[in-house]
C-alpha cells in the first residue's frame, strides 16, 4: 500500500551527507549523530513537537483514557512488494492503538541501524514512514537512533510506540464476545505474509502478491460510527486470523464457528500458500481487522466497512456459539468441520 | 545501581521452559511465543493492564499534558558493574520522561532477542527490569517480543517508551536559560560510560568503576518542590555533559561558563579516563541530571538534591552568561579558559 516505496528521488531527495553508508559514529551522540538526525530524520517528520528536539515530547491530549502500544519491526527483506519496513512500522502501531477504538495521536520511532547500511536505503525507509504517517494522520513526535556494528543487526530494525485517546464510555475487549455475535473480517487474508515469503523464496507469479500494509484507524472510526456496540477489534498480524480467533474464543470463553467457503483469499496468494504448504489462516496480515459484533448490527458494520477503501472485501466469516468454549471450529466446502488450533512452533519468522 | 543484576535464583527462579536458549519460533507468534510471554515475561511485570494481554494498554491518566519518550538500548556487554541492559532500559526512559517534570506513569517494552540467547540471561535481564521498574514506581503496561537469527543481533536489544503527566503550568525547556542562572550537576560524571568501557577493554581497578544507572524521577520531583522555577532538566547520557551543555547554550542563545575544579569525577573513573584518553565531560551518565535554575534559587535546589539518595554529590558547576552565545567555556585549575565543544565523530558506541 506504500506509494513511498516507489517514491522517486525528485519528490524526496537524498540529503548530502559526509558518508554514503551508516557509520558507528552516527549512533554515538556526537556531531555525526546530530548531522544524521538534522538532515535525514527531522525534515521527514517535521512538526512543532518533534522540532523542539527535547528528550521527550509534551502533548496536549483531548479528554479520555489513553491507549498505548509498542511494536518492533524486524521484517526481512526490508523492501517487499506493496511496502517496506518503514510503512509497516507506522501502520502496525497505528493499527494496534486503533483496535482499542482510540483516535491515534502520536508515534515514537526508535531506529536500530546496522553499520554499513546504505544511506539511500535508510532514506527510502524514512520517506516511506513519512508518507505512511501522513496517510494515517498521525504525527511522529519523538525518536531515538542507535547504530550497531556490522553483523549485529540486519540493516534496520524499527520500534514504534503509539498513543491514542479512547472515547469516553468505549470499552472494547476480547473477553466481551457473546453467543450469537457475528465475526466480520475486513478483507482478504494472508497478503502481507505471502508477499514477504514469495520474495524470500524467490517465487514469482504472473500477478504480483502484494502486502496489504495499511492504516486501519479510519476504518475503525467508520465502523464505530455505524455500530457503537462492537465487542472488539483486533488486527490479525503475527500468527494470523487463527491466532486472533483463538484469543477471542479463549478470552470470552465461547466457541467460534467459521465458514471456510466465504473466507476471502486472493487467487495468487492462495497459489503461493499451496506451493509453500502454508495455511492462509496462520499468515500475518498488516491491513486487515477482525471484529465481533452483535448479530443485529452485522449488516450496518458490513456496509460501513464496504464503503471504506480498506474494507471493500469485508465479509461475515462466522459466528460465536455457546458450544465448545475456547475452541475455533471451521466448516469446509464439503461440510466437514475441523478445529482451527493456535499455531505451534515456527510459523513465519521476521514477517513484521 | 541494580540489585537485580545480583538477584539470586531463589528470589527470582528461572521458569521451566522447553528450550534453554531462545529459538526463532519464540518470536513467530505461535505457541512457543505464548509460552515465553506467559512464563517469562508476564509474571515479572504483572499488573492489571498488562495482564489483559490486549494489543494495547488503556490507561486512565490524571489531568495534564502527556510527556512521551522512546529509547532503544543496545549496550555491549549486556552485564556490567553496577547494572545491566535491563535496569538501564527502565531508568533511561524513566529519566527522559522525568526531565520534562512529568510524573512517569507507564512504560512499554519491545524486546529484540537473538536466536541462541541463553534463557538464563534473558531471565536475569527481565528480573533486573522488574526491580528497576519497582524502584522507579512505574508500571510496564504493554510489550512486544521479536526474535532475529543468530548473527543478526547481539543477545538482546530493548526499546522502552514511556508516558508521564506534566503538572499544569510547568513548561521546562532547554531554550529558557537566562544570563545569571546557575548550572547544577546532581553528582559525579562519567561513571556509566567508564563502567562499560573498562569491562570492554578488560581493565581492572582496585576499586570497581560502577555504572550510576538510577531512576531520577524522584529527584526531579524533590527539586521542583523546592524550586518550581527551574528552567530545564536534562540527563547527560550519550555525548555526556558537554553535549547537554552545548544544547542548552545553543537552544537558549546564551553562553555557559564552567569551573573545571568543582566538577566531581570519582578518582577511579578519572584514572580509567586517563588510561583510555577519554574526557569525562563527553562520557555517558545514566543516573545524573543537569539543571539550570535562577541564581536566587540555587541554594534551595542544591539542598533538595543533596538530601536525595541520587543527588548527594550535587554541586553548582557554572553559570549562564550573556557573552559568547551558543558557546560553553570552562576555566581550569590554572585559570586558563577553553571551549567545550560538541563531541565530533566516534565517542563511545553502544554505551546505552
XYZ file of N, CA and C in Angstrom, chain B residues 76-325:
750
model
N 26.670 -2.902 25.013
C 27.514 -4.087 24.964
C 28.665 -3.886 25.935
N 28.915 -4.808 26.864
C 28.205 -6.064 27.111
C 26.841 -5.838 27.795
N 26.043 -6.926 27.835
C 24.714 -6.830 28.443
C 24.787 -6.606 29.957
N 25.829 -7.162 30.568
C 26.003 -7.067 32.023
C 27.308 -6.327 32.304
N 27.272 -5.386 33.217
C 28.473 -4.586 33.520
C 28.406 -4.203 34.995
N 29.518 -3.756 35.584
C 29.480 -3.422 37.015
C 28.441 -2.337 37.304
N 27.564 -2.624 38.257
C 26.570 -1.634 38.656
C 25.252 -1.719 37.926
N 25.140 -2.648 36.960
C 23.857 -2.722 36.254
C 23.904 -3.648 35.066
N 22.854 -3.601 34.275
C 22.788 -4.381 33.044
C 21.805 -3.694 32.107
N 21.652 -4.267 30.905
C 20.803 -3.628 29.900
C 19.354 -3.491 30.395
N 18.952 -4.368 31.327
C 17.579 -4.331 31.814
C 17.274 -3.101 32.655
N 18.074 -2.864 33.697
C 17.771 -1.684 34.519
C 18.074 -0.405 33.747
N 19.063 -0.471 32.850
C 19.388 0.691 32.018
C 18.186 1.088 31.153
N 17.516 0.081 30.590
C 16.383 0.357 29.700
C 15.216 0.980 30.457
N 15.034 0.560 31.709
C 13.973 1.172 32.520
C 14.379 2.587 32.930
N 15.573 2.701 33.526
C 15.991 4.006 34.046
C 16.139 5.043 32.932
N 16.655 4.615 31.786
C 16.889 5.561 30.698
C 15.614 6.260 30.262
N 14.545 5.496 30.084
C 13.301 6.116 29.621
C 12.557 6.809 30.755
N 12.607 6.235 31.952
C 12.052 6.956 33.112
C 12.690 8.354 33.173
N 14.005 8.410 32.998
C 14.700 9.692 33.126
C 14.344 10.654 31.990
N 14.257 10.132 30.774
C 13.903 11.014 29.649
C 12.517 11.631 29.859
N 11.581 10.840 30.338
C 10.235 11.377 30.585
C 10.277 12.352 31.768
N 11.003 11.961 32.815
C 11.027 12.771 34.043
C 11.646 14.146 33.822
N 12.575 14.254 32.863
C 13.256 15.543 32.646
C 12.281 16.643 32.227
N 11.096 16.274 31.764
C 10.077 17.277 31.427
C 9.358 17.769 32.679
N 9.687 17.179 33.833
C 8.970 17.488 35.066
C 7.749 16.615 35.264
N 7.559 15.654 34.344
C 6.367 14.800 34.400
C 6.467 13.766 35.511
N 5.297 13.389 36.025
C 5.204 12.172 36.819
C 5.204 11.014 35.826
N 6.147 10.093 35.952
C 6.250 8.992 34.999
C 5.217 7.934 35.372
N 4.387 7.529 34.410
C 3.267 6.644 34.710
C 3.505 5.220 34.223
N 3.886 5.070 32.980
C 3.906 3.729 32.395
C 4.958 3.624 31.309
N 5.456 2.394 31.158
C 6.436 2.106 30.106
C 5.937 0.984 29.211
N 6.395 1.013 27.959
C 6.280 -0.151 27.076
C 7.663 -0.768 26.951
N 7.710 -2.052 26.637
C 8.977 -2.755 26.455
C 8.923 -3.539 25.147
N 9.844 -3.252 24.240
C 9.978 -4.015 22.994
C 11.315 -4.736 23.003
N 11.260 -6.067 23.015
C 12.482 -6.875 23.068
C 12.836 -7.388 21.671
N 14.109 -7.287 21.298
C 14.617 -7.981 20.116
C 15.664 -8.966 20.617
N 15.319 -10.252 20.561
C 16.193 -11.303 21.088
C 16.916 -11.983 19.940
N 18.180 -12.343 20.177
C 18.934 -13.069 19.157
C 18.788 -14.567 19.415
N 18.516 -15.288 18.354
C 18.451 -16.753 18.436
C 19.686 -17.280 19.172
N 19.483 -18.199 20.103
C 20.612 -18.785 20.827
C 20.911 -18.111 22.156
N 20.276 -16.969 22.415
C 20.475 -16.306 23.716
C 20.076 -17.258 24.845
N 20.953 -17.466 25.831
C 20.559 -18.330 26.946
C 19.337 -17.756 27.678
N 18.343 -18.620 27.936
C 17.158 -18.184 28.679
C 17.556 -17.605 30.034
N 18.644 -18.140 30.620
C 19.091 -17.634 31.930
C 19.496 -16.164 31.836
N 20.120 -15.778 30.716
C 20.493 -14.363 30.544
C 19.247 -13.494 30.378
N 18.306 -13.986 29.568
C 17.060 -13.235 29.380
C 16.351 -13.055 30.719
N 16.332 -14.142 31.483
C 15.649 -14.098 32.773
C 16.304 -13.082 33.704
N 17.627 -13.082 33.713
C 18.360 -12.146 34.580
C 18.032 -10.696 34.192
N 17.961 -10.448 32.888
C 17.635 -9.097 32.416
C 16.199 -8.723 32.797
N 15.274 -9.669 32.647
C 13.873 -9.382 32.975
C 13.699 -9.121 34.475
N 14.408 -9.894 35.296
C 14.336 -9.663 36.750
C 14.881 -8.282 37.097
N 15.926 -7.900 36.402
C 16.526 -6.598 36.626
C 15.558 -5.478 36.217
N 14.834 -5.694 35.113
C 13.835 -4.712 34.681
C 12.718 -4.604 35.717
N 12.317 -5.763 36.230
C 11.252 -5.780 37.237
C 11.659 -4.954 38.465
N 12.886 -5.202 38.932
C 13.354 -4.490 40.129
C 13.483 -2.993 39.854
N 13.978 -2.647 38.672
C 14.168 -1.226 38.342
C 12.825 -0.507 38.222
N 11.846 -1.180 37.619
C 10.522 -0.557 37.469
C 9.889 -0.330 38.841
N 10.088 -1.300 39.723
C 9.549 -1.182 41.081
C 10.203 -0.003 41.804
N 11.511 0.077 41.677
C 12.235 1.160 42.356
C 11.793 2.530 41.832
N 11.562 2.611 40.512
C 11.147 3.890 39.916
C 9.660 4.161 40.131
N 8.923 3.124 40.559
C 7.488 3.314 40.778
C 6.695 3.430 39.490
N 7.144 2.740 38.428
C 6.397 2.782 37.161
C 5.949 1.380 36.777
N 4.885 1.318 36.001
C 4.358 0.037 35.540
C 4.725 -0.192 34.081
N 5.008 -1.450 33.760
C 5.182 -1.846 32.360
C 3.829 -2.354 31.896
N 3.232 -1.671 30.930
C 1.832 -1.947 30.614
C 1.616 -2.580 29.248
N 2.640 -2.582 28.407
C 2.453 -3.181 27.087
C 3.820 -3.565 26.548
N 3.865 -4.577 25.689
C 5.160 -5.032 25.221
C 5.086 -5.820 23.938
N 6.260 -6.167 23.432
C 6.370 -6.893 22.174
C 7.707 -7.618 22.189
N 7.720 -8.828 21.658
C 8.955 -9.611 21.623
C 9.199 -10.119 20.212
N 10.371 -9.830 19.677
C 10.753 -10.355 18.371
C 12.039 -11.162 18.526
N 12.218 -12.149 17.648
C 13.457 -12.922 17.640
C 14.088 -12.789 16.257
N 15.389 -12.511 16.225
C 16.130 -12.474 14.963
C 17.157 -13.603 14.974
N 17.627 -13.974 13.789
C 18.540 -15.109 13.680
C 19.894 -14.823 14.307
N 20.627 -15.885 14.570
C 21.996 -15.772 15.075
C 22.798 -14.882 14.113
N 23.544 -13.943 14.655
C 24.341 -13.065 13.798
C 23.559 -11.908 13.211
N 22.305 -11.737 13.654
C 21.519 -10.573 13.216
C 21.146 -9.691 14.407
N 21.754 -9.968 15.545
C 21.531 -9.161 16.736
C 22.759 -9.337 17.604
N 22.635 -8.989 18.883
C 23.766 -9.191 19.787
C 23.225 -9.504 21.176
N 22.493 -10.617 21.265
C 21.925 -11.008 22.554
C 20.548 -10.409 22.741
N 20.507 -9.181 23.239
C 19.230 -8.503 23.488
C 19.361 -7.036 23.137
N 18.400 -6.522 22.405
C 18.188 -5.082 22.298
C 16.832 -4.799 22.936
N 16.729 -3.687 23.631
C 15.476 -3.357 24.312
C 15.057 -1.931 23.978
N 13.865 -1.795 23.438
C 13.272 -0.458 23.345
C 12.309 -0.271 24.507
N 12.422 0.865 25.168
C 11.374 1.252 26.119
C 10.835 2.606 25.692
N 9.522 2.753 25.763
C 8.898 4.051 25.549
C 8.118 4.346 26.817
N 7.984 5.613 27.133
C 7.354 5.955 28.402
C 6.406 7.109 28.266
N 5.373 7.093 29.109
C 4.485 8.242 29.170
C 4.359 8.728 30.606
N 4.192 10.028 30.723
C 4.052 10.654 32.022
C 3.111 11.843 31.900
N 2.777 12.411 33.032
C 1.859 13.551 33.026
C 2.574 14.770 33.605
N 2.596 15.847 32.804
C 3.283 17.072 33.212
C 2.306 17.941 34.003
N 2.715 18.367 35.221
C 1.821 19.212 36.017
C 1.428 20.475 35.243
N 0.195 20.889 35.427
C -0.321 22.091 34.759
C 0.591 23.286 35.051
N 0.893 24.044 34.017
C 1.646 25.281 34.206
C 3.153 25.119 34.145
N 3.632 23.872 34.125
C 5.082 23.648 34.094
C 5.544 23.531 32.644
N 6.474 24.392 32.250
C 6.958 24.377 30.861
C 8.469 24.436 30.845
N 9.101 23.314 31.102
C 10.562 23.278 31.118
C 11.057 23.171 29.685
N 12.075 23.940 29.349
C 12.653 23.815 28.016
C 14.096 24.288 28.031
N 14.893 23.642 27.195
C 16.308 23.984 27.101
C 16.510 25.374 26.515
N 15.445 25.992 26.029
C 15.597 27.334 25.443
C 15.249 28.449 26.435
N 15.113 28.111 27.729
C 14.644 29.100 28.715
C 15.755 29.685 29.593
N 17.011 29.305 29.322
C 18.093 29.776 30.203
C 18.299 31.286 30.072
N 18.612 31.935 31.205
C 18.835 33.384 31.247
C 20.219 33.656 31.832
N 20.896 34.704 31.356
C 22.178 35.068 31.983
C 21.994 35.225 33.493
N 22.965 34.724 34.238
C 22.877 34.749 35.698
C 22.430 33.422 36.287
N 21.695 32.616 35.511
C 21.263 31.298 36.000
C 22.466 30.466 36.433
N 22.224 29.596 37.393
C 23.275 28.670 37.810
C 23.050 27.304 37.155
N 24.149 26.625 36.822
C 24.109 25.267 36.267
C 24.462 24.306 37.389
N 23.543 23.383 37.673
C 23.763 22.439 38.775
C 23.815 21.008 38.226
N 24.807 20.275 38.689
C 25.002 18.874 38.297
C 24.704 18.024 39.533
N 23.955 16.926 39.356
C 23.468 16.182 40.527
C 24.491 15.234 41.150
N 25.649 15.024 40.498
C 26.638 14.120 41.089
C 27.816 13.898 40.158
N 28.556 12.840 40.408
C 29.793 12.586 39.668
C 29.529 12.258 38.202
N 30.492 12.619 37.362
C 30.370 12.385 35.916
C 31.088 11.113 35.478
N 30.571 10.513 34.426
C 31.276 9.507 33.616
C 31.249 8.087 34.189
N 30.508 7.863 35.280
C 30.514 6.523 35.891
C 29.987 5.452 34.935
N 28.835 5.701 34.320
C 28.256 4.652 33.473
C 29.152 4.303 32.287
N 29.521 5.305 31.544
C 30.313 5.050 30.336
C 31.618 4.344 30.653
N 32.279 4.766 31.735
C 33.560 4.144 32.059
C 33.377 2.737 32.620
N 32.241 2.469 33.299
C 31.987 1.098 33.766
C 31.897 0.161 32.564
N 31.195 0.600 31.538
C 31.063 -0.236 30.338
C 32.410 -0.357 29.621
N 33.114 0.768 29.504
C 34.386 0.754 28.769
C 35.440 -0.097 29.458
N 35.504 -0.038 30.793
C 36.546 -0.811 31.475
C 36.297 -2.306 31.309
N 35.028 -2.714 31.276
C 34.737 -4.130 31.016
C 35.143 -4.485 29.590
N 34.772 -3.642 28.645
C 35.100 -3.931 27.245
C 36.597 -4.012 27.001
N 37.328 -3.100 27.685
C 38.766 -3.034 27.442
C 39.538 -3.993 28.340
N 38.807 -4.689 29.226
C 39.470 -5.658 30.099
C 40.327 -5.005 31.172
N 40.034 -3.737 31.486
C 40.784 -3.065 32.551
C 40.220 -3.465 33.898
N 41.063 -3.541 34.914
C 40.516 -3.697 36.256
C 41.205 -2.707 37.177
N 40.463 -2.231 38.151
C 40.961 -1.229 39.086
C 40.763 -1.764 40.491
N 41.513 -1.212 41.413
C 41.386 -1.690 42.797
C 39.970 -1.488 43.308
N 39.425 -0.288 43.090
C 38.018 -0.098 43.427
C 37.246 -0.098 42.118
N 36.184 -0.878 42.089
C 35.472 -1.070 40.833
C 34.833 0.234 40.355
N 34.895 0.435 39.050
C 34.154 1.520 38.428
C 32.765 0.975 38.137
N 31.736 1.626 38.703
C 30.372 1.102 38.570
C 29.461 2.087 37.862
N 28.536 1.550 37.079
C 27.530 2.390 36.433
C 26.711 3.134 37.482
N 26.267 4.328 37.126
C 25.389 5.103 38.012
C 23.911 4.931 37.653
N 23.597 3.937 36.826
C 22.205 3.692 36.397
C 21.213 3.830 37.549
N 20.314 4.791 37.429
C 19.353 5.062 38.509
C 18.163 5.838 37.963
N 16.996 5.673 38.595
C 15.828 6.455 38.182
C 15.869 7.832 38.834
N 15.636 8.875 38.045
C 15.767 10.240 38.559
C 14.429 10.945 38.744
N 13.325 10.195 38.571
C 12.017 10.861 38.685
C 11.782 11.402 40.096
N 12.254 10.692 41.109
C 12.090 11.174 42.482
C 12.911 12.430 42.744
N 14.115 12.458 42.184
C 14.986 13.631 42.357
C 14.378 14.864 41.683
N 13.843 14.680 40.482
C 13.198 15.789 39.767
C 12.038 16.340 40.593
N 11.258 15.432 41.142
C 10.104 15.849 41.939
C 10.555 16.663 43.159
N 11.604 16.176 43.820
C 12.108 16.877 45.009
C 12.606 18.275 44.653
N 13.285 18.391 43.515
C 13.807 19.702 43.106
C 12.662 20.654 42.759
N 11.657 20.134 42.047
C 10.535 21.006 41.656
C 9.743 21.474 42.872
N 9.690 20.636 43.893
C 9.005 21.061 45.119
C 9.774 22.189 45.805
N 11.108 22.114 45.715
C 11.939 23.144 46.351
C 11.992 24.415 45.503
N 11.874 24.257 44.196
C 12.089 25.388 43.284
C 11.273 25.204 42.016
N 10.052 25.704 42.022
C 9.203 25.500 40.836
C 9.681 26.290 39.615
N 10.699 27.155 39.789
C 11.152 27.982 38.667
C 12.368 27.428 37.936
N 12.653 26.152 38.126
C 13.728 25.519 37.360
C 13.501 25.819 35.883
N 14.588 26.156 35.151
C 14.439 26.424 33.710
C 14.279 25.117 32.932
N 15.178 24.177 33.238
C 15.146 22.911 32.499
C 15.998 21.872 33.200
N 15.628 20.612 32.987
C 16.440 19.467 33.410
C 16.871 18.708 32.153
N 18.039 18.102 32.185
C 18.346 17.103 31.160
C 19.327 16.101 31.750
N 19.214 14.835 31.337
C 20.149 13.826 31.815
C 21.237 13.646 30.764
N 22.486 13.873 31.132
C 23.583 13.826 30.157
C 23.999 12.387 29.852
N 23.284 11.743 28.928
C 23.596 10.359 28.560
C 24.596 10.367 27.407
N 24.232 9.755 26.266
C 25.175 9.739 25.126
C 25.708 11.136 24.832
N 27.016 11.260 24.660
C 27.586 12.573 24.373
C 27.975 13.320 25.643
N 27.460 12.856 26.800
C 27.889 13.374 28.084
C 27.455 14.799 28.389
N 28.022 15.334 29.479
C 27.663 16.674 29.951
C 27.993 17.728 28.896
N 29.064 17.524 28.152
C 29.457 18.513 27.140
C 28.346 18.706 26.114
N 27.730 17.606 25.697
C 26.659 17.690 24.699
C 25.440 18.388 25.283
N 25.050 17.998 26.495
C 23.884 18.624 27.138
C 24.085 20.128 27.277
N 25.264 20.534 27.741
C 25.506 21.966 27.979
C 25.550 22.739 26.666
N 26.098 22.125 25.618
C 26.064 22.782 24.310
C 24.630 22.932 23.804
N 23.795 21.915 24.058
C 22.389 22.020 23.661
C 21.709 23.167 24.417
N 21.987 23.275 25.695
C 21.435 24.389 26.494
C 21.866 25.740 25.888
N 23.165 25.879 25.658
C 23.701 27.172 25.194
C 23.119 27.534 23.826
N 23.029 26.533 22.950
C 22.537 26.813 21.600
C 21.031 27.072 21.591
N 20.274 26.275 22.354
C 18.818 26.472 22.368
C 18.445 27.828 22.965
N 19.173 28.248 23.998
C 18.813 29.487 24.695
C 19.580 30.700 24.165
N 20.523 30.465 23.232
C 21.356 31.557 22.682
C 22.040 32.344 23.795
N 22.643 31.591 24.708
C 23.411 32.183 25.812
C 24.773 31.488 25.863
N 25.697 32.058 26.635
C 26.959 31.373 26.904
C 26.868 30.631 28.226
N 27.743 29.637 28.393
C 27.830 28.937 29.678
C 29.297 28.916 30.087
N 29.558 29.310 31.346
C 30.920 29.263 31.893
C 30.965 28.194 32.974
N 31.876 27.225 32.810
C 32.020 26.150 33.799
C 33.297 26.351 34.601
N 33.297 25.800 35.815
C 34.500 25.792 36.652
C 34.985 24.345 36.758
N 36.057 24.055 36.043
C 36.555 22.674 35.963
C 36.895 22.106 37.346
N 37.338 22.971 38.245
C 37.845 22.480 39.542
C 36.750 21.912 40.437
N 35.489 22.233 40.162
C 34.426 21.737 41.047
C 33.644 20.562 40.445
N 33.944 20.203 39.185
C 33.178 19.122 38.548
C 33.583 17.783 39.159
N 32.624 17.080 39.780
C 33.000 15.868 40.509
C 33.164 14.648 39.591
N 34.314 14.000 39.703
C 34.595 12.745 38.994
C 35.292 11.839 40.007
N 34.797 10.618 40.147
C 35.418 9.695 41.109
C 36.870 9.426 40.700
N 37.764 9.263 41.685
C 39.178 9.045 41.346
C 39.395 7.837 40.431
N 38.681 6.733 40.677
C 38.906 5.550 39.828
C 38.367 5.785 38.417
N 37.294 6.564 38.295
C 36.757 6.905 36.973
C 37.737 7.832 36.250
N 38.260 8.794 36.998
C 39.246 9.705 36.410
C 40.462 8.908 35.912
N 40.886 7.928 36.719
C 42.015 7.086 36.323
C 41.726 6.327 35.046
N 40.530 5.752 34.958
C 40.159 4.996 33.759
C 40.111 5.926 32.549
N 39.584 7.117 32.733
C 39.525 8.093 31.632
C 40.937 8.428 31.156
N 41.858 8.607 32.101
C 43.230 8.967 31.718
C 43.892 7.842 30.938
N 43.705 6.603 31.415
C 44.308 5.452 30.727
C 43.789 5.337 29.299
N 42.477 5.578 29.146
C 41.862 5.399 27.824
C 41.864 6.684 26.996
N 42.360 7.769 27.574
C 42.419 9.022 26.824
C 41.051 9.608 26.513
N 40.145 9.500 27.480
C 38.774 9.956 27.275
C 38.477 11.095 28.244
N 37.820 12.140 27.756
C 37.448 13.278 28.598
C 36.118 12.974 29.290
N 36.076 12.993 30.617
C 34.832 12.625 31.321
C 33.633 13.504 30.971
N 33.894 14.706 30.460
C 32.780 15.573 30.063
C 31.988 15.002 28.888
N 32.595 14.052 28.169
C 31.949 13.515 26.967
C 31.406 12.106 27.181
N 31.506 11.621 28.413
C 31.135 10.229 28.689
C 29.691 10.156 29.198
N 28.981 9.098 28.801
C 27.566 8.940 29.164
C 27.388 8.695 30.657
N 26.353 9.306 31.194
C 25.894 9.077 32.571
C 24.489 8.501 32.479
N 24.090 7.702 33.452
C 22.737 7.133 33.414
C 21.974 7.336 34.718
N 22.535 8.184 35.589
C 21.827 8.450 36.838
C 22.123 9.866 37.326
N 22.381 10.760 36.379
C 22.714 12.133 36.727
C 21.848 13.077 35.924
N 21.601 14.257 36.495
C 20.921 15.289 35.727
C 21.658 16.607 35.876
N 21.447 17.441 34.871
C 21.965 18.808 34.909
C 20.754 19.717 34.831
N 20.715 20.751 35.681
C 19.616 21.702 35.552
C 20.135 23.120 35.607
N 19.335 24.010 35.035
C 19.628 25.438 35.098
C 18.534 26.067 35.944
N 18.953 26.891 36.910
C 17.980 27.498 37.838
C 18.344 28.965 38.055
N 17.352 29.806 38.355
C 17.658 31.200 38.678
C 18.641 31.246 39.849
N 19.576 32.220 39.811
C 20.645 32.277 40.823
C 20.088 32.249 42.245
N 18.992 32.961 42.464
C 18.444 33.061 43.815
C 17.892 31.756 44.349
N 17.701 30.790 43.482
C 17.121 29.526 43.944
C 18.138 28.384 43.960
N 19.377 28.702 43.623
C 20.398 27.654 43.523
C 20.609 26.946 44.861
N 20.628 27.701 45.940
C 20.868 27.070 47.247
C 19.749 26.098 47.612
N 18.508 26.499 47.348
C 17.371 25.622 47.663
C 17.423 24.343 46.826
N 17.794 24.483 45.561
C 17.883 23.303 44.689
C 18.999 22.377 45.162
N 20.151 22.966 45.467
C 21.286 22.162 45.961
C 20.892 21.386 47.212
N 20.219 22.076 48.135
C 19.827 21.419 49.386
C 18.861 20.278 49.112
N 17.901 20.509 48.212
C 16.933 19.454 47.884
C 17.640 18.263 47.247
N 18.589 18.538 46.368
C 19.316 17.434 45.719
C 20.142 16.662 46.730
N 20.880 17.402 47.558
C 21.816 16.734 48.477
C 21.082 15.883 49.510
N 19.807 16.190 49.723
C 19.015 15.396 50.666
C 18.464 14.126 50.016
N 18.662 13.985 48.708
C 18.091 12.843 47.982
C 19.177 11.806 47.696
N 18.785 10.531 47.714
C 19.790 9.478 47.535
C 20.564 9.594 46.215
N 19.936 10.155 45.175
C 20.650 10.239 43.898
C 21.218 11.635 43.609
N 21.253 12.494 44.644
C 21.789 13.836 44.432
C 22.768 14.264 45.510
N 23.308 13.283 46.246
C 24.151 13.597 47.411
C 25.371 14.443 47.039
N 25.906 14.240 45.830
C 27.125 14.961 45.427
C 26.821 16.166 44.542
N 25.602 16.671 44.605
C 25.212 17.782 43.725
C 26.067 19.015 43.977
N 26.335 19.755 42.903
C 27.211 20.923 43.013
C 26.876 21.911 41.887
N 27.089 23.208 42.171
C 26.977 24.222 41.115
C 28.262 24.152 40.291
N 28.144 23.884 39.007
C 29.357 23.740 38.181
C 29.596 24.938 37.281
N 28.655 25.870 37.241
C 28.895 27.026 36.369
C 27.697 27.944 36.319
N 27.802 28.921 35.414
C 26.682 29.853 35.302
C 26.445 30.238 33.848
N 25.284 30.812 33.641
C 24.889 31.252 32.305
C 25.304 32.712 32.146
N 25.891 33.017 30.978
C 26.360 34.391 30.726
C 25.791 34.896 29.403
N 25.798 36.215 29.266
C 25.297 36.809 28.021
C 26.353 36.735 26.923
N 27.640 36.701 27.341
C 28.730 36.644 26.352
C 28.741 35.292 25.618
N 29.500 35.264 24.535
C 29.686 34.078 23.669
C 28.450 33.173 23.572
N 27.316 33.721 23.051
C 26.106 32.890 22.952
C 26.357 31.617 22.124
